[in-house]
Amino acid sequence: MKKLSDIEIIDSVLRGNKNDYALIVDRYKDKAFTLLKNMLKNKMEAEEALMDAFIKAFNSLSSFRKEARFSTWFYRIVFNTGASILANKKRKIELEMSSVDELHNLKSTDAETYALSENLNGYIQATIEKLPVRYAIAINLFYIDNLSLSEISEVMDISLVNAKTLLHRGRNLLRDLLIKHNYAEELL
Amino acid sequence: MKKITDETLNDYIDGRLSIKKLNEIENALKNDEELLERLRALQTVNKELRLLKTESAPFGITEKIMNKISARTKSKQRSFFVASVSAMGLLLAAALGILIYFGQNKGSDKVIFGEIFSFIKKRVPINFSFVKNFTISNDAIIAIAGFSLLLLIFFYFLLDSHKMFKDELNRFTT
């Protein structure tokens, strides 16, 4: 059976078949939930934000211009929903630099994270959850949601250079931790 | 020789380097163990990140979202329904008021529509001559208008209770 494209589904929803929106929800719910969980570091808040983001997207579906990919437009809504929750809780994301506290926390809990992880991928996954929020978001959007750097910059409302910097810094942090644990040599 | 930065290594694994830069890195890697270790670790990170799994959204989230959306749409439709019924009720009440006013002022038990329309005509330039001689008993008008109002209220509550029953039924079945 032919898989409907995002645009085809949206056109159908806009024609009045509101139930077709469930196809969009099913398609994006896991990825959006992972992004929100990495952002908010809390499962319950991520669930609330996920519902909120899907409802916001539904309500503004008629304003989607179809010039960009639907996923970019949608992740921007998801990101803004998560960001406003963080702002309300006075946990504002630092736009330019990662917080020193977050980095300190990552390094201080690293030994425990490493000891509790079953394999390398589990360790990386657990470490991402502890990365400074903006690094985690950039990594999430690049590797899980398959967004390009220019799309990431659009979603996060930052410059292309900043998007690249966030991704590189996140990767470098993970690499430094791997070197510390001699993981690279073990695997290669 | 220039030091190879982390930035360049990241561009290397993303395939964003020019041929000249690529050659530069490959030459450097032959003699620099520390650089090789940094690159290998970065490649491992890149490989593992590509294998990252998404976390499953909570069970039943699609239904929850769709229910919220449908509740919102229903509430909009309900507001429209209430507004329409209210407008109709107001119109009926206004019509009833006008008829009673004219009936009482003329001291007759009949309302002569021509008088009402000539009253309106003074303000609005519309020709109502076709209803000039149409008369109806004052009591009959009050009875008809009152009955219409009662009918409107009855249908409103009937539809409303039907909607509530349907919503309850949906809640049990989903």
Short mmCIF file of C-alpha atoms in Angstrom, two decimals:
data_model
loop_
_atom_site.label_atom_id
_atom_site.label_comp_id
_atom_site.label_asym_id
_atom_site.label_seq_id
_atom_site.Cartn_x
_atom_site.Cartn_y
_atom_site.Cartn_z
CA MET A 1 0.00 0.00 0.00
CA LYS A 2 1.26 3.46 -0.90
CA LYS A 3 2.47 5.45 2.07
CA LEU A 4 0.85 8.88 2.11
CA SER A 5 3.19 11.85 2.25
CA ASP A 6 2.88 14.44 5.02
CA ILE A 7 1.53 16.98 2.52
CA GLU A 8 -1.14 14.56 1.26
CA ILE A 9 -2.29 13.89 4.83
CA ILE A 10 -2.35 17.61 5.67
CA ASP A 11 -4.36 18.39 2.52
CA SER A 12 -6.87 15.75 3.55
CA VAL A 13 -7.12 17.18 7.09
CA LEU A 14 -7.62 20.68 5.66
CA ARG A 15 -10.38 19.34 3.40
CA GLY A 16 -12.25 18.37 6.57
CA ASN A 17 -11.06 14.82 7.28
CA LYS A 18 -9.88 15.71 10.77
CA ASN A 19 -9.37 12.08 11.79
CA ASP A 20 -6.52 11.79 9.26
CA TYR A 21 -4.47 13.94 11.62
CA ALA A 22 -4.00 10.76 13.68
CA LEU A 23 -1.66 9.57 10.88
CA ILE A 24 0.56 12.59 11.47
CA VAL A 25 0.45 12.03 15.23
CA ASP A 26 1.43 8.37 14.82
CA ARG A 27 4.24 9.29 12.43
CA TYR A 28 5.89 11.91 14.65
CA LYS A 29 4.91 11.11 18.24
CA ASP A 30 7.96 8.99 19.18
CA LYS A 31 10.55 11.35 17.68
CA ALA A 32 8.88 14.43 19.12
CA PHE A 33 8.58 12.74 22.51
CA THR A 34 12.28 11.83 22.50
CA LEU A 35 13.17 15.44 21.66
CA LEU A 36 10.95 16.83 24.42
CA LYS A 37 12.24 14.34 26.96
CA ASN A 38 15.83 15.30 26.20
CA MET A 39 14.81 18.92 26.46
CA LEU A 40 12.69 18.84 29.62
CA LYS A 41 14.45 15.88 31.30
CA ASN A 42 11.07 14.82 32.67
CA LYS A 43 8.69 12.21 31.23
CA MET A 44 5.42 13.69 32.54
CA GLU A 45 6.26 17.20 31.34
CA ALA A 46 7.33 15.78 27.98
CA GLU A 47 3.97 14.02 27.58
CA GLU A 48 2.03 17.21 28.38
CA ALA A 49 4.21 19.22 26.01
CA LEU A 50 3.79 16.59 23.30
CA MET A 51 -0.01 16.84 23.41
CA ASP A 52 0.20 20.61 23.51
CA ALA A 53 2.52 20.71 20.48
CA PHE A 54 0.30 18.42 18.39
CA ILE A 55 -2.81 20.48 19.23
CA LYS A 56 -0.99 23.74 18.42
CA ALA A 57 0.19 22.26 15.11
CA PHE A 58 -3.38 21.13 14.30
CA ASN A 59 -4.79 24.57 15.04
CA SER A 60 -2.25 26.33 12.83
CA LEU A 61 -2.17 23.72 10.06
CA SER A 62 -3.75 26.17 7.61
CA SER A 63 -0.76 28.50 8.08
CA PHE A 64 1.73 25.81 6.99
CA ARG A 65 3.12 27.14 3.71
CA LYS A 66 4.43 23.87 2.25
CA GLU A 67 7.62 25.65 1.14
CA ALA A 68 9.64 23.92 3.86
CA ARG A 69 9.36 20.30 4.93
CA PHE A 70 6.47 19.63 7.30
CA SER A 71 8.90 18.06 9.79
CA THR A 72 10.91 21.33 10.06
CA TRP A 73 7.73 23.34 10.64
CA PHE A 74 6.43 20.82 13.15
CA TYR A 75 9.70 20.50 15.12
CA ARG A 76 9.78 24.27 15.42
CA ILE A 77 6.43 24.08 17.20
CA VAL A 78 7.70 21.20 19.38
CA PHE A 79 10.88 23.12 20.22
CA ASN A 80 8.98 26.33 21.06
CA THR A 81 6.52 24.40 23.23
CA GLY A 82 9.37 22.83 25.18
CA ALA A 83 11.26 26.14 25.38
CA SER A 84 8.24 27.98 26.78
CA ILE A 85 7.82 25.32 29.49
CA LEU A 86 11.50 25.74 30.40
CA ALA A 87 11.11 29.52 30.41
CA ASN A 88 8.05 29.29 32.67
CA LYS A 89 10.04 27.20 35.08
CA LYS A 90 12.85 29.71 34.93
CA ARG A 91 15.12 27.10 33.42
CA LYS A 92 15.89 29.24 30.39
CA ILE A 93 18.12 27.68 27.77
CA GLU A 94 21.31 29.61 27.35
CA LEU A 95 21.40 30.65 23.73
CA GLU A 96 25.10 30.95 23.13
CA MET A 97 26.90 28.83 25.66
CA SER A 98 26.23 25.76 27.69
CA SER A 99 25.82 26.21 31.38
CA VAL A 100 28.92 25.47 33.43
CA ASP A 101 26.71 23.75 36.01
CA GLU A 102 25.27 21.39 33.45
CA LEU A 103 28.75 20.40 32.28
CA HIS A 104 29.91 19.95 35.82
CA ASN A 105 26.90 17.76 36.56
CA LEU A 106 27.58 15.67 33.45
CA LYS A 107 31.18 15.02 34.47
CA SER A 108 30.40 14.31 38.10
CA THR A 109 27.77 11.68 37.26
CA ASP A 110 29.67 10.18 34.33
CA ALA A 111 31.33 7.36 36.29
CA GLU A 112 27.95 6.21 37.56
CA THR A 113 26.35 6.46 34.10
CA TYR A 114 29.23 4.46 32.64
CA ALA A 115 29.00 1.76 35.31
CA LEU A 116 25.24 1.38 34.88
CA SER A 117 25.29 1.17 31.07
CA GLU A 118 25.01 -2.25 29.44
CA ASN A 119 26.75 -1.29 26.20
CA LEU A 120 28.28 1.63 24.35
CA ASN A 121 25.00 2.74 22.79
CA GLY A 122 23.25 2.63 26.16
CA TYR A 123 26.04 4.76 27.63
CA ILE A 124 25.78 7.31 24.78
CA GLN A 125 21.99 7.42 25.11
CA ALA A 126 22.19 7.95 28.89
CA THR A 127 24.88 10.62 28.48
CA ILE A 128 22.83 12.56 25.92
CA GLU A 129 20.07 12.89 28.52
CA LYS A 130 22.58 14.62 30.78
CA LEU A 131 24.16 16.85 28.14
CA PRO A 132 23.47 20.59 28.30
CA VAL A 133 19.99 21.01 26.81
CA ARG A 134 20.98 22.78 23.60
CA TYR A 135 23.66 20.21 22.73
CA ALA A 136 21.14 17.43 23.32
CA ILE A 137 18.54 19.15 21.11
CA ALA A 138 21.01 19.67 18.26
CA ILE A 139 22.16 16.02 18.43
CA ASN A 140 18.56 14.83 18.64
CA LEU A 141 17.43 16.86 15.63
CA PHE A 142 20.45 15.83 13.56
CA TYR A 143 20.64 12.11 14.31
CA ILE A 144 17.08 11.10 15.26
CA ASP A 145 14.96 13.52 13.28
CA ASN A 146 17.40 13.59 10.33
CA LEU A 147 17.29 17.37 9.99
CA SER A 148 20.06 19.19 8.14
CA LEU A 149 22.11 21.87 9.90
CA SER A 150 20.15 24.62 8.14
CA GLU A 151 16.88 23.03 9.24
CA ILE A 152 18.20 22.78 12.81
CA SER A 153 19.08 26.46 12.71
CA GLU A 154 15.52 27.21 11.55
CA VAL A 155 13.92 25.06 14.26
CA MET A 156 16.08 26.49 17.06
CA ASP A 157 16.03 30.01 15.61
CA ILE A 158 19.82 30.33 15.62
CA SER A 159 22.42 30.92 12.92
CA LEU A 160 23.78 28.08 10.82
CA VAL A 161 27.20 28.54 12.44
CA ASN A 162 25.68 28.24 15.92
CA ALA A 163 23.77 25.10 14.95
CA LYS A 164 27.01 23.55 13.67
CA THR A 165 28.86 24.62 16.81
CA LEU A 166 26.25 23.04 19.08
CA LEU A 167 26.39 19.76 17.19
CA HIS A 168 30.20 19.69 17.12
CA ARG A 169 30.53 20.58 20.81
CA GLY A 170 28.05 17.89 21.76
CA ARG A 171 29.97 15.31 19.72
CA ASN A 172 33.32 16.49 21.13
CA LEU A 173 32.02 16.15 24.67
CA LEU A 174 30.89 12.59 24.01
CA ARG A 175 34.21 11.82 22.32
CA ASP A 176 36.21 13.13 25.29
CA LEU A 177 34.18 10.91 27.59
CA LEU A 178 34.80 7.90 25.35
CA ILE A 179 38.53 8.57 25.32
CA LYS A 180 38.44 8.84 29.10
CA HIS A 181 36.92 5.36 29.26
CA ASN A 182 39.25 3.94 26.58
CA TYR A 183 36.17 2.94 24.64
CA ALA A 184 37.42 3.90 21.21
CA GLU A 185 40.40 1.57 21.38
CA GLU A 186 38.29 -1.22 22.71
CA LEU A 187 35.92 -1.06 19.77
CA LEU A 188 38.15 -0.28 16.83
CA MET B 1 52.35 22.42 10.10
CA LYS B 2 49.03 23.78 11.28
CA LYS B 3 47.32 21.94 14.15
CA ILE B 4 44.21 20.03 13.09
CA THR B 5 41.34 21.36 15.18
CA ASP B 6 38.27 19.52 16.49
CA GLU B 7 36.23 21.68 14.13
CA THR B 8 38.13 20.28 11.15
CA LEU B 9 37.79 16.71 12.42
CA ASN B 10 34.03 17.18 12.76
CA ASP B 11 33.87 18.55 9.22
CA TYR B 12 35.97 15.57 8.11
CA ILE B 13 33.47 13.01 9.42
CA ASP B 14 30.56 15.02 8.00
CA GLY B 15 32.26 15.07 4.58
CA ARG B 16 32.40 18.86 4.45
CA LEU B 17 36.09 19.32 3.60
CA SER B 18 37.75 20.41 0.39
CA ILE B 19 40.19 18.00 -1.34
CA LYS B 20 43.09 20.16 -0.17
CA LYS B 21 41.99 19.96 3.47
CA LEU B 22 41.31 16.23 3.14
CA ASN B 23 44.86 15.60 1.93
CA GLU B 24 46.20 17.73 4.75
CA ILE B 25 44.36 15.63 7.35
CA GLU B 26 45.32 12.33 5.79
CA ASN B 27 48.98 13.31 5.79
CA ALA B 28 48.78 14.45 9.40
CA LEU B 29 47.11 11.20 10.47
CA LYS B 30 50.10 9.17 9.25
CA ASN B 31 52.40 10.72 11.82
CA ASP B 32 50.12 11.79 14.65
CA GLU B 33 48.85 9.04 16.98
CA GLU B 34 46.99 11.48 19.21
CA LEU B 35 45.12 12.92 16.22
CA LEU B 36 44.26 9.42 15.03
CA GLU B 37 42.85 8.57 18.46
CA ARG B 38 40.73 11.75 18.48
CA LEU B 39 39.39 10.99 15.02
CA ARG B 40 38.60 7.35 15.81
CA ALA B 41 36.76 8.28 18.97
CA LEU B 42 34.77 10.90 17.05
CA GLN B 43 33.91 8.35 14.36
CA THR B 44 32.72 5.95 17.08
CA VAL B 45 30.53 8.66 18.56
CA ASN B 46 29.14 9.46 15.11
CA LYS B 47 28.43 5.76 14.41
CA GLU B 48 26.74 5.23 17.78
CA LEU B 49 24.66 8.39 17.44
CA ARG B 50 23.34 7.09 14.12
CA LEU B 51 22.12 4.00 15.98
CA LEU B 52 20.22 5.98 18.60
CA LYS B 53 16.69 4.75 19.15
CA THR B 54 13.66 6.94 19.70
CA GLU B 55 11.78 6.53 22.93
CA SER B 56 8.18 5.35 22.53
CA ALA B 57 5.61 8.00 23.32
CA PRO B 58 3.24 7.05 26.19
CA PHE B 59 0.59 4.46 25.32
CA GLY B 60 -2.68 5.85 23.96
CA ILE B 61 -1.27 9.32 23.30
CA THR B 62 -2.75 9.44 19.76
CA GLU B 63 -6.26 8.81 21.12
CA LYS B 64 -5.76 11.43 23.85
CA ILE B 65 -4.66 14.03 21.30
CA MET B 66 -7.46 13.22 18.86
CA ASN B 67 -10.04 13.35 21.68
CA LYS B 68 -8.79 16.77 22.75
CA ILE B 69 -8.94 18.02 19.16
CA SER B 70 -12.43 16.63 18.66
CA ALA B 71 -13.62 18.10 22.00
CA ARG B 72 -12.33 21.50 20.91
CA THR B 73 -14.06 21.27 17.53
CA LYS B 74 -17.31 20.20 19.25
CA SER B 75 -17.07 23.08 21.68
CA LYS B 76 -16.72 25.52 18.75
CA GLN B 77 -19.75 23.94 17.04
CA ARG B 78 -21.69 24.12 20.32
CA SER B 79 -20.88 27.81 20.74
CA PHE B 80 -22.17 28.44 17.22
CA PHE B 81 -25.34 26.48 17.98
CA VAL B 82 -25.98 28.37 21.22
CA ALA B 83 -25.33 31.71 19.48
CA SER B 84 -27.77 30.85 16.66
CA VAL B 85 -30.51 29.76 19.07
CA SER B 86 -29.98 32.85 21.21
CA ALA B 87 -30.18 35.12 18.16
CA MET B 88 -33.39 33.45 17.02
CA GLY B 89 -34.86 33.75 20.51
CA LEU B 90 -33.96 37.44 20.67
CA LEU B 91 -35.51 38.07 17.25
CA LEU B 92 -38.71 36.33 18.30
CA ALA B 93 -38.83 38.26 21.56
CA ALA B 94 -38.27 41.54 19.68
CA ALA B 95 -41.02 40.71 17.17
CA LEU B 96 -43.37 39.84 20.02
CA GLY B 97 -42.53 43.14 21.76
CA ILE B 98 -43.24 45.20 18.63
CA LEU B 99 -46.56 43.50 18.04
CA ILE B 100 -47.70 43.96 21.63
CA TYR B 101 -46.65 47.64 21.56
CA PHE B 102 -48.64 48.40 18.41
CA GLY B 103 -51.66 46.39 19.55
CA GLN B 104 -51.86 48.25 22.89
CA ASN B 105 -51.27 51.73 21.46
CA LYS B 106 -54.08 51.47 18.95
CA GLY B 107 -56.51 50.18 21.55
CA SER B 108 -57.77 47.52 19.19
CA ASP B 109 -57.73 43.78 19.46
CA LYS B 110 -56.22 43.54 15.94
CA VAL B 111 -52.78 44.42 14.79
CA ILE B 112 -52.79 46.15 11.43
CA PHE B 113 -49.48 45.30 9.79
CA GLY B 114 -49.69 48.29 7.48
CA GLU B 115 -49.30 50.59 10.50
CA ILE B 116 -46.20 48.80 11.71
CA PHE B 117 -44.62 48.94 8.29
CA SER B 118 -45.48 52.59 7.73
CA PHE B 119 -43.80 53.22 11.09
CA ILE B 120 -40.72 51.36 9.84
CA LYS B 121 -40.96 53.01 6.40
CA LYS B 122 -40.41 56.43 7.97
CA ARG B 123 -36.98 55.18 8.99
CA VAL B 124 -36.17 52.61 6.28
CA PRO B 125 -37.10 53.26 2.62
CA ILE B 126 -38.68 49.88 1.82
CA ASN B 127 -42.07 49.39 0.15
CA PHE B 128 -44.39 47.33 2.40
CA SER B 129 -47.62 48.03 0.48
CA PHE B 130 -48.23 44.32 -0.11
CA VAL B 131 -48.97 43.78 3.60
CA LYS B 132 -50.94 46.99 4.13
CA ASN B 133 -54.33 45.32 4.53
CA PHE B 134 -53.15 42.21 6.27
CA THR B 135 -54.58 42.02 9.81
CA ILE B 136 -54.39 39.43 12.52
CA SER B 137 -55.82 39.15 16.01
CA ASN B 138 -53.53 40.52 18.70
CA ASP B 139 -54.11 37.49 20.94
CA ALA B 140 -53.35 35.14 18.08
CA ILE B 141 -50.00 36.84 17.47
CA ILE B 142 -49.04 36.63 21.12
CA ALA B 143 -50.08 33.00 21.19
CA ILE B 144 -48.12 32.13 18.01
CA ALA B 145 -45.01 34.03 19.10
CA GLY B 146 -45.15 32.56 22.61
CA PHE B 147 -45.63 29.07 21.20
CA SER B 148 -42.67 29.55 18.81
CA LEU B 149 -40.51 30.70 21.70
CA LEU B 150 -41.50 27.67 23.77
CA LEU B 151 -40.86 25.39 20.78
CA LEU B 152 -37.41 26.94 20.30
CA ILE B 153 -36.50 26.42 23.98
CA PHE B 154 -37.84 22.85 23.85
CA PHE B 155 -35.74 21.97 20.77
CA TYR B 156 -32.70 23.58 22.27
CA PHE B 157 -32.89 21.41 25.41
CA LEU B 158 -33.76 18.34 23.35
CA LEU B 159 -30.70 18.75 21.10
CA ASP B 160 -28.51 19.60 24.06
CA SER B 161 -29.48 16.50 26.02
CA HIS B 162 -29.03 14.41 22.88
CA LYS B 163 -25.49 15.78 22.46
CA MET B 164 -24.68 15.09 26.12
CA PHE B 165 -25.95 11.54 25.79
CA LYS B 166 -23.85 11.02 22.63
CA ASP B 167 -20.72 12.36 24.37
CA GLU B 168 -21.29 10.03 27.34
CA LEU B 169 -21.71 7.10 24.96
CA ASN B 170 -18.48 8.02 23.14
CA ARG B 171 -16.65 8.24 26.45
CA PHE B 172 -17.64 4.68 27.31
CA THR B 173 -16.86 3.23 23.90
CA THR B 174 -13.42 4.84 23.46
#
